[in-house]
């Protein structure tokens, strides 16, 4: 068994996010584990860029209202206690509603080959972010 101490909170890079976003790295697995886990905090209106994960990503909402957008223009709302899974290769974005902070646990795995864990794409436009929302897929 191995215990690790807390790491310092890190400001998320502007190359990957719009707005103020901070994260705590909770776990970076070493072989044979490839698990990654971050607690991410988004200021109102903050969001990721479009991106996709080689092995998928799971988001568990801890506080606030999470918005998760897909390329077909759908924006899903998720509330605290809800978990959303984004399949491998699905381009998506996620962030906070415009009027509340949001926290989620982000869980993903590194692939077992040389593909990048996450492929970061272009920023989410205001029009894409402000589109109509739905509660379920």
PDB file of N, CA and C in Angstrom, residues 6 26 30 43 125:
ATOM      1  N   UNK A   6      -0.908  15.453  -0.307  1.00  0.00           N
ATOM      2  CA  UNK A   6      -1.566  16.320  -1.284  1.00  0.00           C
ATOM      3  C   UNK A   6      -0.548  17.098  -2.111  1.00  0.00           C
ATOM      4  N   UNK A  26      -5.114  14.181  -8.240  1.00  0.00           N
ATOM      5  CA  UNK A  26      -5.345  13.240  -7.153  1.00  0.00           C
ATOM      6  C   UNK A  26      -4.571  11.942  -7.338  1.00  0.00           C
ATOM      7  N   UNK A  30       0.755   4.316 -12.024  1.00  0.00           N
ATOM      8  CA  UNK A  30       1.958   3.769 -12.638  1.00  0.00           C
ATOM      9  C   UNK A  30       1.666   2.322 -13.008  1.00  0.00           C
ATOM     10  N   UNK A  43     -14.640  28.384 -12.564  1.00  0.00           N
ATOM     11  CA  UNK A  43     -15.370  29.608 -12.240  1.00  0.00           C
ATOM     12  C   UNK A  43     -16.601  29.690 -13.149  1.00  0.00           C
ATOM     13  N   UNK A 125     -16.731  28.206 -28.819  1.00  0.00           N
ATOM     14  CA  UNK A 125     -17.190  29.578 -29.073  1.00  0.00           C
ATOM     15  C   UNK A 125     -18.298  29.948 -28.093  1.00  0.00           C
TER      16      UNK A 125
END
